[in-house]
Amino acid sequence: MRIAVFAGDGIGPEVTAEAVRVLEALQIDGLELVEGDVGGAAYRKHGHPLPAATLEIARSSDAILFGAVGDFSLDHLERALRPEQAVLGLRKELGLFANLRPATVFKGLEDLSTLRPEVAGKIDLLIVRELNGDVYFGEKGTRTLEDGRRQGWDMMSYAEDEVRRIAHAGFKAAQGRSKKLCSVDKANVLETSQLWRDVVIEVSAEYPDVELTHMYVDNAAMQLVKNPGAFDVIVTGNLFGDILSDQASMCVGSIGLLASASLAEGSFGLYEPIHGSAPDIAGKGLANPMATILSAAMLLRHSFGLEAEAARIEAAVAAALADGIKGGDLGGSAGTKEIGDAVLARL
Ligand code: IPM
Ligand code: MG
């Protein structure tokens, strides 16, 4: 059980360090942690956001614990060298096609949402976002038109097998929850979405126990703030999933608590907090490490089948929250290390 630990930029190293402390405290037999450089930090050291040595560590591991990447001071670089390419490259190179982003309101924390507490309190949903295709990985470029105007372009496409495998992931996730799956697309405008919808309907024949509905992405964005409690599992493409998952996390209100998994076929996965590198508070010991700690729990569960250990971590985080240990993101004043200590004490 080899875990690659890629801390990355901004608050990444601080929050990852606390998750590593939690993993080590569990004293799991055969667990090995190996560090690697990613993002802006890797660019500064090795001239590339995803150096070959890092990719090698990833390939020789069974799971990745990921912090965050992003560094505004490197945004002038050509796209292939920007920090974000580390996570995009890992997703593509390792076939991490299924991104699970749960958004659940923790009991007692309903007030953190910008939605009314009685609305926010009902949020318990899972976004299953396709992560290897769509406009993210299509051909792209800038060109000059005949009349001299510059034009930027990005190709959006989905092949049916790409839709099929994420649809299966969505239906399986729904089977493990309340058996309701909502597929989000823009089939009223986009051919890519029409094929998406057709294929999802085909796949649904294999899951007669799951109730499938379809929603256009604009309506989904609206329903997410109107009545988020009506959603259970949402399956959607890469771009729509990127947007809706940020929206869902803000509906919950505590982005510092939300973990995510990016899974390949089989048990390999990359686990990371939903939040970014937060450069404004980086290096100050202020970041809430709970989302990364909860990502480590997801890692133990999905990649290693260590359900009891995962549940232990989740219970410790919930207990710390219940005892009022809150980071700045939750309106509290506990620092990174203090929160790590609090979780460790409750393991
Ligand atoms: C995310 C992030 C990434 C994405 C960025 C950092 C490339 O926003 O994981 O949601 O757009 O997928
Ligand atoms: Mg995003």
Tab-separated table of C-alpha atoms and ligand atoms in Angstrom:
chain	number	residue	atom	x	y	z
A	1	MET	CA	0.000	0.000	0.000
A	2	ARG	CA	2.155	2.775	-1.389
A	3	ILE	CA	0.730	6.283	-1.223
A	4	ALA	CA	2.267	9.067	-3.301
A	5	VAL	CA	1.989	12.340	-1.390
A	6	PHE	CA	1.958	15.357	-3.714
A	7	ALA	CA	1.527	18.462	-1.569
A	8	GLY	CA	1.882	21.088	-4.309
A	9	ASP	CA	1.432	24.832	-3.890
A	10	GLY	CA	0.052	27.418	-1.490
A	11	ILE	CA	-1.636	25.798	1.499
A	12	GLY	CA	-1.120	22.351	-0.084
A	13	PRO	CA	1.970	21.443	1.988
A	14	GLU	CA	0.397	22.592	5.274
A	15	VAL	CA	-2.868	20.713	4.910
A	16	THR	CA	-1.207	17.611	3.478
A	17	ALA	CA	1.193	17.442	6.415
A	18	GLU	CA	-1.760	17.115	8.797
A	19	ALA	CA	-3.373	14.382	6.715
A	20	VAL	CA	-0.060	12.518	6.704
A	21	ARG	CA	0.117	12.781	10.498
A	22	VAL	CA	-3.355	11.236	10.709
A	23	LEU	CA	-2.444	8.412	8.316
A	24	GLU	CA	0.732	7.666	10.273
A	25	ALA	CA	-1.114	7.673	13.588
A	26	LEU	CA	-3.313	4.819	12.377
A	27	GLN	CA	-0.203	2.608	12.171
A	28	ILE	CA	-1.561	0.612	9.278
A	29	ASP	CA	0.615	-2.362	8.478
A	30	GLY	CA	2.266	-2.113	5.061
A	31	LEU	CA	1.408	1.526	4.444
A	32	GLU	CA	4.248	3.422	2.789
A	33	LEU	CA	4.304	7.161	1.945
A	34	VAL	CA	6.456	8.627	-0.845
A	35	GLU	CA	6.645	12.363	-1.565
A	36	GLY	CA	6.827	14.011	-4.973
A	37	ASP	CA	6.853	17.543	-6.407
A	38	VAL	CA	3.901	18.928	-8.382
A	39	GLY	CA	2.568	22.274	-9.578
A	40	GLY	CA	4.333	25.587	-9.265
A	41	ALA	CA	6.612	24.139	-6.603
A	42	ALA	CA	7.772	21.487	-9.095
A	43	TYR	CA	8.163	24.071	-11.851
A	44	ARG	CA	10.462	26.184	-9.689
A	45	LYS	CA	12.601	23.183	-8.777
A	46	HIS	CA	12.594	21.150	-11.991
A	47	GLY	CA	11.206	23.436	-14.715
A	48	HIS	CA	7.992	21.415	-15.124
A	49	PRO	CA	4.732	21.208	-13.118
A	50	LEU	CA	4.607	17.430	-13.522
A	51	PRO	CA	8.216	16.195	-13.753
A	52	ALA	CA	8.918	12.706	-15.081
A	53	ALA	CA	10.158	11.637	-11.643
A	54	THR	CA	6.807	12.610	-10.099
A	55	LEU	CA	4.869	10.715	-12.733
A	56	GLU	CA	7.078	7.726	-12.042
A	57	ILE	CA	6.291	7.893	-8.316
A	58	ALA	CA	2.598	8.104	-9.198
A	59	ARG	CA	2.763	5.102	-11.510
A	60	SER	CA	4.574	2.993	-8.939
A	61	SER	CA	2.052	3.849	-6.203
A	62	ASP	CA	-1.381	2.470	-5.367
A	63	ALA	CA	-2.985	5.818	-4.583
A	64	ILE	CA	-2.174	9.527	-4.524
A	65	LEU	CA	-2.860	11.999	-1.755
A	66	PHE	CA	-2.880	15.411	-3.404
A	67	GLY	CA	-2.765	18.868	-1.815
A	68	ALA	CA	-3.408	21.716	-4.234
A	69	VAL	CA	-1.799	23.372	-7.245
A	70	GLY	CA	-2.031	26.934	-8.481
A	71	ASP	CA	0.237	29.939	-8.311
A	72	PHE	CA	-0.850	33.274	-9.812
A	73	SER	CA	2.747	34.370	-10.257
A	74	LEU	CA	3.219	31.619	-12.850
A	75	ASP	CA	0.105	32.398	-14.893
A	76	HIS	CA	2.200	34.144	-17.542
A	77	LEU	CA	3.848	30.838	-18.497
A	78	GLU	CA	2.737	28.970	-21.601
A	79	ARG	CA	-0.208	26.734	-20.726
A	80	ALA	CA	1.786	23.490	-20.727
A	81	LEU	CA	3.997	24.781	-17.897
A	82	ARG	CA	1.333	26.233	-15.614
A	83	PRO	CA	0.808	24.589	-12.199
A	84	GLU	CA	-2.691	23.304	-13.108
A	85	GLN	CA	-1.120	21.035	-15.711
A	86	ALA	CA	0.105	18.816	-12.868
A	87	VAL	CA	-3.378	17.721	-11.919
A	88	LEU	CA	-4.654	17.697	-15.516
A	89	GLY	CA	-1.623	15.618	-16.551
A	90	LEU	CA	-2.105	13.110	-13.729
A	91	ARG	CA	-5.797	12.751	-14.598
A	92	LYS	CA	-4.968	12.014	-18.225
A	93	GLU	CA	-1.806	9.932	-17.788
A	94	LEU	CA	-3.313	7.733	-15.091
A	95	GLY	CA	-6.786	7.426	-16.617
A	96	LEU	CA	-8.478	9.050	-13.612
A	97	PHE	CA	-11.825	9.419	-15.347
A	98	ALA	CA	-14.335	9.400	-12.498
A	99	ASN	CA	-14.335	12.335	-10.122
A	100	LEU	CA	-16.493	11.869	-7.035
A	101	ARG	CA	-17.325	15.103	-5.264
A	102	PRO	CA	-19.654	14.650	-2.323
A	103	ALA	CA	-21.303	17.750	-0.899
A	104	THR	CA	-22.981	17.232	2.436
A	105	VAL	CA	-23.866	19.702	5.141
A	106	PHE	CA	-22.373	18.712	8.473
A	107	LYS	CA	-24.948	18.735	11.238
A	108	GLY	CA	-24.783	21.969	13.182
A	109	LEU	CA	-22.961	23.802	10.393
A	110	GLU	CA	-26.040	24.760	8.349
A	111	ASP	CA	-25.432	28.419	9.163
A	112	LEU	CA	-22.218	28.472	7.138
A	113	SER	CA	-24.140	28.201	3.924
A	114	THR	CA	-25.249	31.341	2.153
A	115	LEU	CA	-28.530	29.505	1.599
A	116	ARG	CA	-31.199	29.531	4.284
A	117	PRO	CA	-30.330	26.897	6.930
A	118	GLU	CA	-33.530	24.906	6.302
A	119	VAL	CA	-32.577	24.659	2.623
A	120	ALA	CA	-28.867	24.019	3.190
A	121	GLY	CA	-29.532	21.437	5.881
A	122	LYS	CA	-30.986	19.089	3.290
A	123	ILE	CA	-27.881	18.995	1.067
A	124	ASP	CA	-26.517	15.485	0.739
A	125	LEU	CA	-25.452	14.934	-2.826
A	126	LEU	CA	-22.663	13.446	-4.865
A	127	ILE	CA	-21.390	14.839	-8.140
A	128	VAL	CA	-19.858	12.233	-10.428
A	129	ARG	CA	-17.846	14.294	-12.891
A	130	GLU	CA	-16.167	12.884	-16.006
A	131	LEU	CA	-12.523	13.876	-15.837
A	132	ASN	CA	-10.694	12.662	-18.942
A	133	GLY	CA	-12.551	14.190	-21.851
A	134	ASP	CA	-14.758	17.069	-22.994
A	135	VAL	CA	-13.519	20.507	-23.962
A	136	TYR	CA	-10.752	20.139	-21.339
A	137	PHE	CA	-8.731	17.707	-23.418
A	138	GLY	CA	-9.860	18.493	-26.951
A	139	GLU	CA	-7.732	20.292	-29.486
A	140	LYS	CA	-7.429	23.980	-28.759
A	141	GLY	CA	-5.648	26.979	-30.091
A	142	THR	CA	-5.725	30.572	-31.182
A	143	ARG	CA	-5.718	31.631	-34.797
A	144	THR	CA	-6.094	34.741	-36.887
A	145	LEU	CA	-9.144	34.880	-39.123
A	146	GLU	CA	-8.947	36.093	-42.696
A	147	ASP	CA	-10.227	39.505	-41.697
A	148	GLY	CA	-7.456	39.796	-39.126
A	149	ARG	CA	-9.475	39.127	-35.952
A	150	ARG	CA	-7.887	36.777	-33.407
A	151	GLN	CA	-9.970	33.759	-32.430
A	152	GLY	CA	-9.589	31.321	-29.562
A	153	TRP	CA	-11.101	27.868	-29.972
A	154	ASP	CA	-11.505	24.681	-27.955
A	155	MET	CA	-12.955	21.447	-29.231
A	156	MET	CA	-15.704	19.829	-27.165
A	157	SER	CA	-16.363	16.150	-27.805
A	158	TYR	CA	-17.284	12.901	-26.098
A	159	ALA	CA	-16.916	9.448	-27.594
A	160	GLU	CA	-19.595	6.953	-26.603
A	161	ASP	CA	-17.224	4.716	-24.636
A	162	GLU	CA	-16.142	7.717	-22.560
A	163	VAL	CA	-19.762	8.481	-21.723
A	164	ARG	CA	-20.544	4.841	-21.071
A	165	ARG	CA	-17.870	4.317	-18.438
A	166	ILE	CA	-18.758	7.458	-16.480
A	167	ALA	CA	-22.452	6.564	-16.764
A	168	HIS	CA	-21.682	3.188	-15.181
A	169	ALA	CA	-19.796	4.997	-12.395
A	170	GLY	CA	-22.820	7.248	-11.878
A	171	PHE	CA	-25.330	4.392	-11.783
A	172	LYS	CA	-23.147	2.368	-9.403
A	173	ALA	CA	-22.778	5.363	-7.100
A	174	ALA	CA	-26.554	5.822	-7.182
A	175	GLN	CA	-27.075	2.160	-6.307
A	176	GLY	CA	-24.968	2.725	-3.198
A	177	ARG	CA	-27.088	5.719	-2.172
A	178	SER	CA	-30.780	6.438	-2.685
A	179	LYS	CA	-30.973	5.046	-6.242
A	180	LYS	CA	-31.652	8.360	-7.960
A	181	LEU	CA	-29.399	9.567	-10.756
A	182	CYS	CA	-29.675	12.920	-12.494
A	183	SER	CA	-27.685	13.278	-15.696
A	184	VAL	CA	-26.813	16.900	-16.457
A	185	ASP	CA	-26.162	18.057	-20.026
A	186	LYS	CA	-27.003	20.765	-22.543
A	187	ALA	CA	-28.687	18.538	-25.102
A	188	ASN	CA	-30.950	21.370	-26.271
A	189	VAL	CA	-27.906	23.056	-27.821
A	190	LEU	CA	-24.885	20.744	-28.010
A	191	GLU	CA	-24.422	17.614	-30.128
A	192	THR	CA	-21.874	16.405	-27.563
A	193	SER	CA	-24.659	16.524	-24.984
A	194	GLN	CA	-27.202	14.790	-27.209
A	195	LEU	CA	-24.859	11.825	-27.602
A	196	TRP	CA	-24.176	11.953	-23.865
A	197	ARG	CA	-27.899	11.734	-23.140
A	198	ASP	CA	-28.502	8.921	-25.656
A	199	VAL	CA	-25.679	6.829	-24.203
A	200	VAL	CA	-26.726	7.428	-20.580
A	201	ILE	CA	-30.228	6.212	-21.511
A	202	GLU	CA	-28.734	3.100	-23.148
A	203	VAL	CA	-26.679	2.325	-20.056
A	204	SER	CA	-29.716	2.835	-17.807
A	205	ALA	CA	-31.184	-0.430	-19.154
A	206	GLU	CA	-28.588	-2.231	-17.040
A	207	TYR	CA	-29.725	-0.456	-13.869
A	208	PRO	CA	-33.493	-0.922	-13.645
A	209	ASP	CA	-33.345	-0.229	-9.892
A	210	VAL	CA	-32.045	3.327	-10.425
A	211	GLU	CA	-34.412	6.153	-11.328
A	212	LEU	CA	-32.793	8.236	-14.086
A	213	THR	CA	-33.680	11.856	-14.792
A	214	HIS	CA	-32.090	14.429	-17.120
A	215	MET	CA	-31.556	18.111	-16.556
A	216	TYR	CA	-30.049	20.916	-18.610
A	217	VAL	CA	-27.038	22.415	-16.929
A	218	ASP	CA	-28.503	25.910	-16.613
A	219	ASN	CA	-31.539	24.520	-14.841
A	220	ALA	CA	-29.301	22.325	-12.674
A	221	ALA	CA	-27.382	25.429	-11.569
A	222	MET	CA	-30.683	27.024	-10.621
A	223	GLN	CA	-32.085	23.969	-8.824
A	224	LEU	CA	-28.841	23.620	-6.858
A	225	VAL	CA	-29.552	26.873	-5.061
A	226	LYS	CA	-33.345	26.556	-5.092
A	227	ASN	CA	-33.763	23.047	-3.760
A	228	PRO	CA	-30.416	21.246	-3.431
A	229	GLY	CA	-31.964	18.601	-1.187
A	230	ALA	CA	-33.771	17.168	-4.227
A	231	PHE	CA	-30.485	15.927	-5.715
A	232	ASP	CA	-28.812	12.695	-4.817
A	233	VAL	CA	-26.276	11.612	-7.461
A	234	ILE	CA	-25.499	13.895	-10.393
A	235	VAL	CA	-23.502	12.560	-13.335
A	236	THR	CA	-22.107	15.085	-15.769
A	237	GLY	CA	-19.277	15.997	-18.122
A	238	ASN	CA	-15.961	17.580	-17.278
A	239	LEU	CA	-16.771	21.270	-17.788
A	240	PHE	CA	-20.277	21.242	-16.311
A	241	GLY	CA	-18.992	19.143	-13.405
A	242	ASP	CA	-16.213	21.626	-12.724
A	243	ILE	CA	-18.698	24.463	-12.402
A	244	LEU	CA	-21.500	22.644	-10.589
A	245	SER	CA	-19.148	21.087	-8.032
A	246	ASP	CA	-17.797	24.495	-7.002
A	247	GLN	CA	-21.359	25.710	-6.761
A	248	ALA	CA	-22.425	22.716	-4.688
A	249	SER	CA	-19.493	23.158	-2.330
A	250	MET	CA	-20.451	26.783	-1.739
A	251	CYS	CA	-24.059	25.773	-1.104
A	252	VAL	CA	-22.636	23.656	1.701
A	253	GLY	CA	-20.644	26.697	2.757
A	254	SER	CA	-17.636	24.929	4.149
A	255	ILE	CA	-15.288	24.317	1.287
A	256	GLY	CA	-12.607	23.527	3.869
A	257	LEU	CA	-14.466	20.313	4.690
A	258	LEU	CA	-15.043	18.818	1.265
A	259	ALA	CA	-12.957	15.927	-0.021
A	260	SER	CA	-12.885	14.328	-3.439
A	261	ALA	CA	-11.708	11.230	-5.246
A	262	SER	CA	-10.581	10.855	-8.859
A	263	LEU	CA	-10.719	7.202	-9.762
A	264	ALA	CA	-9.277	5.076	-12.514
A	265	GLU	CA	-10.592	1.702	-13.615
A	266	GLY	CA	-9.822	-0.615	-10.668
A	267	SER	CA	-8.734	0.655	-7.263
A	268	PHE	CA	-6.226	3.365	-8.185
A	269	GLY	CA	-7.240	6.897	-7.279
A	270	LEU	CA	-6.108	10.425	-6.561
A	271	TYR	CA	-7.609	12.054	-3.487
A	272	GLU	CA	-7.650	15.779	-2.870
A	273	PRO	CA	-9.540	18.503	-1.071
A	274	ILE	CA	-11.947	20.419	-3.289
A	275	HIS	CA	-10.427	23.742	-2.312
A	276	GLY	CA	-7.472	25.243	-4.149
A	277	SER	CA	-4.061	26.525	-3.103
A	278	ALA	CA	-5.442	29.654	-1.341
A	279	PRO	CA	-2.292	31.755	-1.852
A	280	ASP	CA	-3.693	34.539	0.357
A	281	ILE	CA	-3.352	32.426	3.511
A	282	ALA	CA	-0.496	30.153	2.440
A	283	GLY	CA	2.338	29.618	4.877
A	284	LYS	CA	0.466	31.221	7.775
A	285	GLY	CA	-0.763	28.068	9.463
A	286	LEU	CA	-4.358	29.212	9.038
A	287	ALA	CA	-5.718	26.729	6.493
A	288	ASN	CA	-8.248	24.128	7.573
A	289	PRO	CA	-6.743	20.672	6.892
A	290	MET	CA	-10.023	18.805	7.428
A	291	ALA	CA	-10.828	18.426	3.710
A	292	THR	CA	-7.432	16.840	3.105
A	293	ILE	CA	-7.772	14.629	6.174
A	294	LEU	CA	-11.184	13.512	4.871
A	295	SER	CA	-9.583	12.901	1.457
A	296	ALA	CA	-7.144	10.547	3.163
A	297	ALA	CA	-10.159	8.703	4.601
A	298	MET	CA	-11.643	8.391	1.106
A	299	LEU	CA	-8.290	7.054	-0.069
A	300	LEU	CA	-8.217	4.311	2.548
A	301	ARG	CA	-11.791	3.336	1.709
A	302	HIS	CA	-11.720	3.395	-2.106
A	303	SER	CA	-8.178	2.305	-2.902
A	304	PHE	CA	-7.441	-0.076	-0.024
A	305	GLY	CA	-10.855	-1.185	1.202
A	306	LEU	CA	-9.961	-0.035	4.734
A	307	GLU	CA	-13.503	0.926	5.703
A	308	ALA	CA	-12.976	0.800	9.478
A	309	GLU	CA	-9.924	3.085	9.346
A	310	ALA	CA	-11.708	5.488	6.985
A	311	ALA	CA	-14.701	5.641	9.303
A	312	ARG	CA	-12.376	6.255	12.258
A	313	ILE	CA	-10.911	9.321	10.564
A	314	GLU	CA	-14.343	10.636	9.606
A	315	ALA	CA	-15.647	10.148	13.122
A	316	ALA	CA	-12.629	11.969	14.560
A	317	VAL	CA	-13.211	14.943	12.260
A	318	ALA	CA	-16.923	14.996	13.092
A	319	ALA	CA	-16.100	14.840	16.813
A	320	ALA	CA	-13.632	17.723	16.534
A	321	LEU	CA	-16.263	19.795	14.734
A	322	ALA	CA	-18.883	18.884	17.312
A	323	ASP	CA	-16.488	20.066	20.026
A	324	GLY	CA	-16.260	23.446	18.306
A	325	ILE	CA	-12.833	23.052	16.690
A	326	LYS	CA	-13.263	25.252	13.646
A	327	GLY	CA	-10.915	26.855	11.178
A	328	GLY	CA	-11.291	30.373	9.846
A	329	ASP	CA	-13.286	29.064	6.883
A	330	LEU	CA	-15.946	27.900	9.352
A	331	GLY	CA	-15.966	31.140	11.313
A	332	GLY	CA	-13.627	29.751	13.987
A	333	SER	CA	-10.061	30.557	14.938
A	334	ALA	CA	-8.294	27.184	15.093
A	335	GLY	CA	-5.078	26.978	13.060
A	336	THR	CA	-3.877	24.199	10.796
A	337	LYS	CA	-1.787	22.370	13.377
A	338	GLU	CA	-4.334	22.835	16.156
A	339	ILE	CA	-7.013	21.242	13.985
A	340	GLY	CA	-4.651	18.385	13.108
A	341	ASP	CA	-3.941	17.871	16.816
A	342	ALA	CA	-7.657	17.926	17.621
A	343	VAL	CA	-8.410	15.254	15.039
A	344	LEU	CA	-5.473	13.124	16.187
A	345	ALA	CA	-6.641	13.338	19.773
A	346	ARG	CA	-10.064	12.002	18.763
A	347	LEU	CA	-8.900	9.172	16.489
B	1	IPM	C1	-10.866	21.338	-10.265
B	1	IPM	C2	-10.026	22.513	-10.677
B	1	IPM	C3	-9.257	22.107	-11.934
B	1	IPM	C4	-10.267	21.836	-13.013
B	1	IPM	C5	-8.222	23.165	-12.362
B	1	IPM	C6	-7.208	23.427	-11.269
B	1	IPM	C7	-7.528	22.771	-13.633
B	1	IPM	O1	-10.818	23.622	-10.881
B	1	IPM	O2	-10.287	20.283	-9.929
B	1	IPM	O3	-12.077	21.455	-10.260
B	1	IPM	O4	-10.721	22.764	-13.705
B	1	IPM	O5	-10.615	20.681	-13.185
B	2	MG	MG	-12.851	23.371	-10.379
